[in-house]
Amino acid sequence: MLRLSPPDREKLFQSPRLRVIFGGGEANVAVSLATFGHAARFITAVPKHEVGDAVVNELRRWGVETGCILRQGKRLGIYFAETGANQRASKVIYDRDHSSIAEAKPGDFDWDKALDGIDWFHTTGITPAISQSAADLTLEAVKTAKAKGIRVSIDFNYRGKLWKYGKSAPDVMREIVKYADVGIANEEDCQKSLGIKADIDVRTGALDRRAYEALTGKVLEEFPSLSRIAITLRESHSADHNGWSGVLRNREKFLTGTSYDVTDIVDRIGGGDSFSAGLIHGLLTLPGDQEALEFAIAASCLKHSIPGDFNLVAEKDVLALMQGDKSGRVQR
Amino acid sequence: MLRLSPPDREKLFQSPRLRVIFGGGEANVAVSLATFGHAARFITAVPKHEVGDAVVNELRRWGVETGCILRQGKRLGIYFAETGANQRASKVIYDRDHSSIAEAKPGDFDWDKALDGIDWFHTTGITPAISQSAADLTLEAVKTAKAKGIRVSIDFNYRGKLWKYGKSAPDVMREIVKYADVGIANEEDCQKSLGIKADIDVRTGALDRRAYEALTGKVLEEFPSLSRIAITLRESHSADHNGWSGVLRNREKFLTGTSYDVTDIVDRIGGGDSFSAGLIHGLLTLPGDQEALEFAIAASCLKHSIPGDFNLVAEKDVLALMQGDKSGRVQR
Amino acid sequence: MLRLSPPDREKLFQSPRLRVIFGGGEANVAVSLATFGHAARFITAVPKHEVGDAVVNELRRWGVETGCILRQGKRLGIYFAETGANQRASKVIYDRDHSSIAEAKPGDFDWDKALDGIDWFHTTGITPAISQSAADLTLEAVKTAKAKGIRVSIDFNYRGKLWKYGKSAPDVMREIVKYADVGIANEEDCQKSLGIKADIDVRTGALDRRAYEALTGKVLEEFPSLSRIAITLRESHSADHNGWSGVLRNREKFLTGTSYDVTDIVDRIGGGDSFSAGLIHGLLTLPGDQEALEFAIAASCLKHSIPGDFNLVAEKDVLALMQGDKSGRVQR
Amino acid sequence: MLRLSPPDREKLFQSPRLRVIFGGGEANVAVSLATFGHAARFITAVPKHEVGDAVVNELRRWGVETGCILRQGKRLGIYFAETGANQRASKVIYDRDHSSIAEAKPGDFDWDKALDGIDWFHTTGITPAISQSAADLTLEAVKTAKAKGIRVSIDFNYRGKLWKYGKSAPDVMREIVKYADVGIANEEDCQKSLGIKADIDVRTGALDRRAYEALTGKVLEEFPSLSRIAITLRESHSADHNGWSGVLRNREKFLTGTSYDVTDIVDRIGGGDSFSAGLIHGLLTLPGDQEALEFAIAASCLKHSIPGDFNLVAEKDVLALMQGDKSGRVQR
Amino acid sequence: MLRLSPPDREKLFQSPRLRVIFGGGEANVAVSLATFGHAARFITAVPKHEVGDAVVNELRRWGVETGCILRQGKRLGIYFAETGANQRASKVIYDRDHSSIAEAKPGDFDWDKALDGIDWFHTTGITPAISQSAADLTLEAVKTAKAKGIRVSIDFNYRGKLWKYGKSAPDVMREIVKYADVGIANEEDCQKSLGIKADIDVRTGALDRRAYEALTGKVLEEFPSLSRIAITLRESHSADHNGWSGVLRNREKFLTGTSYDVTDIVDRIGGGDSFSAGLIHGLLTLPGDQEALEFAIAASCLKHSIPGDFNLVAEKDVLALMQGDKSGRVQR
Amino acid sequence: MLRLSPPDREKLFQSPRLRVIFGGGEANVAVSLATFGHAARFITAVPKHEVGDAVVNELRRWGVETGCILRQGKRLGIYFAETGANQRASKVIYDRDHSSIAEAKPGDFDWDKALDGIDWFHTTGITPAISQSAADLTLEAVKTAKAKGIRVSIDFNYRGKLWKYGKSAPDVMREIVKYADVGIANEEDCQKSLGIKADIDVRTGALDRRAYEALTGKVLEEFPSLSRIAITLRESHSADHNGWSGVLRNREKFLTGTSYDVTDIVDRIGGGDSFSAGLIHGLLTLPGDQEALEFAIAASCLKHSIPGDFNLVAEKDVLALMQGDKSGRVQR
């Protein structure tokens, strides 16, 4: 997907320049995993023309395998994103209808080839929100992956401005999540994507961790396939200043992670995706769930300081932060 | 419409920056006429969100009346345009489907209000190429204008990458042109938009003016409503270097204009539109058709030296060039 | 007026680039009111050449009526403004002498035309500071407006680097303010523009609201025409971090407003003007003075997060902040 | 002086960015001479604030001695310059009134100190065009220099948009030129600055060298102090393409120089000044007038390929061009 | 290698910005071949830190296989390149000593792995110019490739500013070229790299094709392994305007190619490399040597219109130019 | 030295642009002292080509005497510096080996000339870290200066990524510091550069001033030539937010200075150098050590708000901050 953003905290089109940022939920996770050293393959559809070429090139640049990307359809999804400041909220204008991925449908992908050699499949709640066919395709994907014994993780990402094709998010997402092993969400995704009630109001800025213990318990209860559910916790003090943390519940216990204070946010888009990538990396390489959770939080904390969607930090940078070096000193 | 172009003769997305240029055939004519001092009103549909606001603001900036622009539909048409250099051609990737104007239809506009006080109505062959409803709307517009005694001019603009909804350009355009008083075209538009055969190959770079005498004769013969048909003549030596001139045939004679050599093109998009605006201005304010033709050619010659779609030159700059000052000397 | 600023917190001329920002007290108010949906007309004088054209175009872009702007005089006022950071103060170098507005004088404007259909007239203490003739002109304007039954508001804005033509600010301003219905000021304007003593030192960063109750009482006492006096309260912790609030006294009571903490200021120039526009909008459209004050504070709070002089936020953004959403969350 | 120019061949204020270029006739000559290795001192007045600091810093950067620059007055002269393209002329809007140098007057400078150790004094016809006091100051300067036995050169530079204080250029310039040893001019300066008639029309683009033989003869005849008069010859085919050459007449013969074809002008402002600097350097270091003329033409030919006012080419680059290497090959 | 260039035809460091361009002879060929659809592998050494990462990422972006790049050594070679204009030559300042590739040596690469599956090996005369060990490494590479039956092409590229380690270019290059099947050179490379005399002076700008017939004959005579020698012909009219063509001699005949006039060069660095890539592509996919030569010339002609080292044009763009469309018309 | 940094908090090479910043420890001190009004001379070696010219020009721009800079050697030291944000640390990649200064050696400078008229000589621990010859040169310099009765100050700056030529920092630095009158250090320099043990861990972010009292006592004890040792104290809360203060011990007492909270760091590179310059200026011009310390802290506090290495603030700006105006209010 193509993000177009004005420079220097300007309002959209205030001056006639836009920054080009290629990204999107699943792509961001793939780039972050490739940056951590994994062989990451991205499966999507983009148009055959130069705009599609550019997405492929950008993913390839960061080490993502792009050989299974379908080149079909007419357009790449676009969104215009204005970065807020202080009390001014960031704004997103979607222009994603009729994109290649919105019009892709079950049967378009050769899953045997696309999933060959894969041991973890990650998807999000954004794709099923775009169109019925994209929802069907997502369901086909997770079913196939599950059937092949591939571990499936899903970020429940709720996007209110999408979901316009006649179905509610829970109608669609609850079916898809049945095939997942690891669920990931932010403060409101469980409620809005899965329709699970919780006594949480994200607009106050403050967070009640006990409410999340209850909420995650309900999620695991309702979705038996899930071995874990992780939730990112964002305290939105302003567009520049957020608290950032996360919790994880597995079948044994409820874990809480370190809280970071991010006082000078550079770009928060992609924050959740960098948490997903960090969590996957942590679960695959670190000794326990607590360490995986800490890695995910630290990785995504660092993302907030990088412009663009992608979390271009190396594993060693994340480990250094996990070990407590938050000082931001010059390394020289 | 939103044009997105890379800077500094780069290929699209070579670096992650895009210039924002609002424009499009009819908008360009409106801005140029406003710059020449006319009260110009732009009639179109754009979405209600910030991208639509930006178009309206930009037109307003250059003095165009925007009060009759409909705010409806979901998206603004976009195209990516890469400016060529030397033998490398400029490239355009359209992303215009489902735009507000593509989905506008007869009945959407209150023509009594929109055409109130108007004495000249200009449209182009681009809008009817987008969708059946846009074609129907264009026909409604020219019929209504004609019925109100408003003079109608049409730029036959042929866009091969559009025209995908099942009709051929001549099928649609020949009906629309019946209501026009002034026809405007480039070297190939008469052939491709109206289906009128002529022995002209625009890819050689050289031009045979006699062929245009024959061609324009046929046009006037086939379309009795037309009082004049004007044709821009572009000799495309390279992406940087074009010859530029024009001819005009009225019911009495065939007029040829001055030829300009544009050796260091800054931006040729909008060149034809600036000719249309110049011709309308000339026909409304200058003593005869020869002067009008010369004004149109000189105005559009100058457009080639301005980045963006709009021809931001004043009437006095055009008159100076018509009077022979091609020297480009510093005025100080 | 033309503001020229270096990019990226650089010192002036550190690198050879400048951002162009058109603005100035009254223009900023006009743009903000137009953005809130009012028909706003700007009355000033700018030179006939391209620099003057650019001001007119920019105002028109944001929806301000420019038909009564006089095109006379030789130059547009310029100022160079360097944006500070942390403890480094922002700096302004004025180059405004001999500008079109500085040389405009009583009699230059056709007030019947300029004030036709107008129900609110706003001006500031900046114009009378520039020259004797500009002071005379301001007095002529407020007298005429008052005589026509138009409501008059005045921002007392004190600019110490101006006021060089031989009169003190109170000598001039006290006469002008006699015709005002609504007075607006920042912490020190009442003292320096009107010569009203108060026990307030703005350089400490902290604010004593009770002192403002006394001060506003004195203002209303000394100027019987005033129905209201509003004061913006800025706690200057650093160039990046300000507290922001305001108070309003009408003939019945002293109202205090919400305090906002603006921790990452993008551009504070125009903050006071956006308060004026918010207050006018509030007084015209909201049920009471408290709501008007809150709207003014919230609107101007948001201004601090936008580069340039103009407060490009919509009414709905201000209302959302008034209703308590300070979280700056991404709207998607 | 501060030149403000839009980037990328844009019209002024088309986008909100300006390039900062410090320069001006005499400064340009000083920088070029310093770049050729001379100890060059610049004598002028600039204001005491940061804008004045920036001029001094910039001159110092290129090796010019700035110790005798007076820091007085209120403003630095500004001009807005839009670079043309093709048939579109470059435009200059002066905003120089009331600048420090315009208000400087005889007696302000300590000439004994300013001219200490100096063996060549250069000035231009631009300064006397600004104000009566600047004209008086110029006269004082050349008289003093001449009296001290310092060689004086004057570029007759005619600027039609200046000369507004009531005197004609010839009235003033003829008196000043009496003290010069070397006169320098472009095609029209002799006529307009000195009032010497010649049958030359610079707007045709073509040049008749014989006319210049006659013209230079008249100049030497009328000004007995002059040992040489040199004239730059510019054939203005377009804003991008000029022919460039020069002639020189001394008391013995009329010399013509090499003609260069500059097909892709980057910035022609400062072209004449770079000729002056080249001529002074040539007369001081090369064996004869023919070589000096060739050096001057080659140096100023190269200037046309450099953005900004200053001719940042080294002596060896000029010599290489004089020796015939016009190929622009990569040196690697 | 890292090229750092100032923007907008500025002199180096004129303003404090540099464009980053990764490239270099062999890398440019690899990217162009990948863009034409070949599987291209790049074999080099770059340091382990972020600067090395950036090279690898950039190559990967354009589809080059980077798995065999050694990550060793301390620095990446840098050069500063200033793009000339008109008569002003482009300038290159090398800072390549002690780079990873300069310090790489025979034995560092696992050739079995690096050349696995490869059917064409291309190298240039630049690498052997850097250091003795790089020359030894180049010799090892071509010997190994030849022994494995891989076709070898060598661009003789002579770089006078390198070759500082004590050997002359012919001493080293003649030994390396013994293993080549296809030789590629520009006008002076044969003479300077191989020490073969020819009556050619490249500084005149004009070219005598018959001299090249003789020269290429000598090359084939002296190097029996060569099946073909191709030479690019550049007529350097100015830094902006070059003629561009090429000749090729095989064991049967001397072929001359189309001449292109490149009047507005955007960036000529990488021109020769794009010719090499075009020739390799042509020899591998087109019916005969004449077609291969034409493809090589057309491809590299287009390169001159693209900023940066890489020739980012697709095969179909080259074929279109070969078929005669030099018009640079907008494709829409 | 040439610093190359990405714009806008990007990661290195994230987009293909770099900011050029000339600087380096001693140069930064020289520029700051010149800005405070001192005649500052910079003594170093830079290459003869355009990159070396650029350093000289930049120093000259800010008023530093450059006449004693040796033009020799092959390259200028470069480093790539990525500015961190929040918890993301800034990163530096050095590419300084084989620079002109690294290869300069005792005997290269004519010290009689270089030190003529000098009363204070400042150097740092960075130069001796680069190479044995640079260490020898530094020793030669301080010995010579001391012998001439010039006061010597040394910033102990420890750079762990340098010091690769086989000696430890204390081995070299302890000998050099013997000749110093004033020592300057940051929290860890005393320990790492001089090998003096202290119970201080700079990574916690918090500072224990008593530990510094002990540490500075040891330094003065071990180095009898030192009259004073000053230490900057940085509390690194994040890359954007630091506490900043300093202490100074002379032979009589231990002084502590004001603490500043720098919440929105623009660029912290050069912070220590600006402290050195402030301290030297303070010791030379202010009544006592306490005032000198306060001036040094305030000056370097302000540096954190300026992009680039140089502290471009005037003496009056520093004095204003010392007198307590931290409000960052607009000065107008």
Short mmCIF file of C-alpha atoms in Angstrom, two decimals, chain A residues 2 4 11-13 15-22 49-51 54 74-76 78 80 82 91 93-95 97-98 103 164, chain B residues 2 4 11-13 15-22 49-51 54 74-76 78 80 82 91 93-95 97-98 103 164:
data_model
loop_
_atom_site.label_atom_id
_atom_site.label_comp_id
_atom_site.label_asym_id
_atom_site.label_seq_id
_atom_site.Cartn_x
_atom_site.Cartn_y
_atom_site.Cartn_z
CA LEU A 2 1.14 3.51 -0.72
CA LEU A 4 1.40 9.65 1.06
CA LYS A 11 -1.43 19.64 7.00
CA LEU A 12 -2.15 17.60 3.87
CA PHE A 13 -1.38 19.61 0.72
CA SER A 15 2.71 22.68 0.50
CA PRO A 16 2.89 20.73 -2.74
CA ARG A 17 5.09 17.90 -1.59
CA LEU A 18 4.39 14.39 -0.38
CA ARG A 19 6.62 11.75 1.12
CA VAL A 20 6.20 8.32 -0.39
CA ILE A 21 5.99 5.51 2.15
CA PHE A 22 5.26 1.97 1.11
CA HIS A 49 2.57 -1.21 -13.72
CA GLU A 50 5.32 0.96 -12.24
CA VAL A 51 3.44 1.63 -8.99
CA ALA A 54 7.84 0.14 -6.73
CA LYS A 74 -5.64 -2.21 -11.64
CA ARG A 75 -4.47 -0.17 -8.74
CA LEU A 76 -2.51 -0.10 -5.56
CA ILE A 78 -3.43 4.48 -1.37
CA PHE A 80 -3.15 9.94 2.69
CA GLU A 82 -1.29 13.55 8.02
CA LYS A 91 -5.61 11.85 10.06
CA ILE A 93 -7.93 9.30 4.27
CA TYR A 94 -8.28 5.91 2.67
CA ASP A 95 -8.38 5.44 -1.09
CA ASP A 97 -11.29 0.54 -2.94
CA HIS A 98 -10.77 -1.52 -6.09
CA GLU A 103 -10.23 -7.60 -5.83
CA LYS A 164 -18.06 -0.99 4.28
CA LEU B 2 -4.24 15.05 -8.68
CA LEU B 4 1.86 13.10 -8.65
CA LYS B 11 11.88 7.87 -12.56
CA LEU B 12 8.71 7.34 -10.53
CA PHE B 13 9.53 6.38 -6.93
CA SER B 15 13.42 8.59 -4.46
CA PRO B 16 10.57 8.76 -1.95
CA ARG B 17 9.23 12.16 -2.89
CA LEU B 18 6.40 13.33 -5.09
CA ARG B 19 5.36 16.76 -6.25
CA VAL B 20 1.68 17.48 -5.90
CA ILE B 21 0.11 19.12 -8.93
CA PHE B 22 -3.61 19.72 -9.15
CA HIS B 49 -12.75 15.07 2.34
CA GLU B 50 -9.43 16.92 2.55
CA VAL B 51 -8.22 15.81 -0.87
CA ALA B 54 -7.29 20.82 -1.64
CA LYS B 74 -15.46 8.84 -2.84
CA ARG B 75 -12.23 9.72 -4.49
CA LEU B 76 -10.36 12.19 -6.59
CA ILE B 78 -5.09 10.49 -9.56
CA PHE B 80 1.27 9.41 -11.72
CA GLU B 82 6.99 10.83 -14.93
CA LYS B 91 4.89 8.28 -18.79
CA ILE B 93 -0.23 5.90 -15.10
CA TYR B 94 -3.89 6.63 -14.63
CA ASP B 95 -5.71 5.82 -11.41
CA ASP B 97 -11.62 4.88 -12.04
CA HIS B 98 -14.43 5.45 -9.55
CA GLU B 103 -19.46 8.56 -11.07
CA LYS B 164 -12.40 1.40 -21.41
#
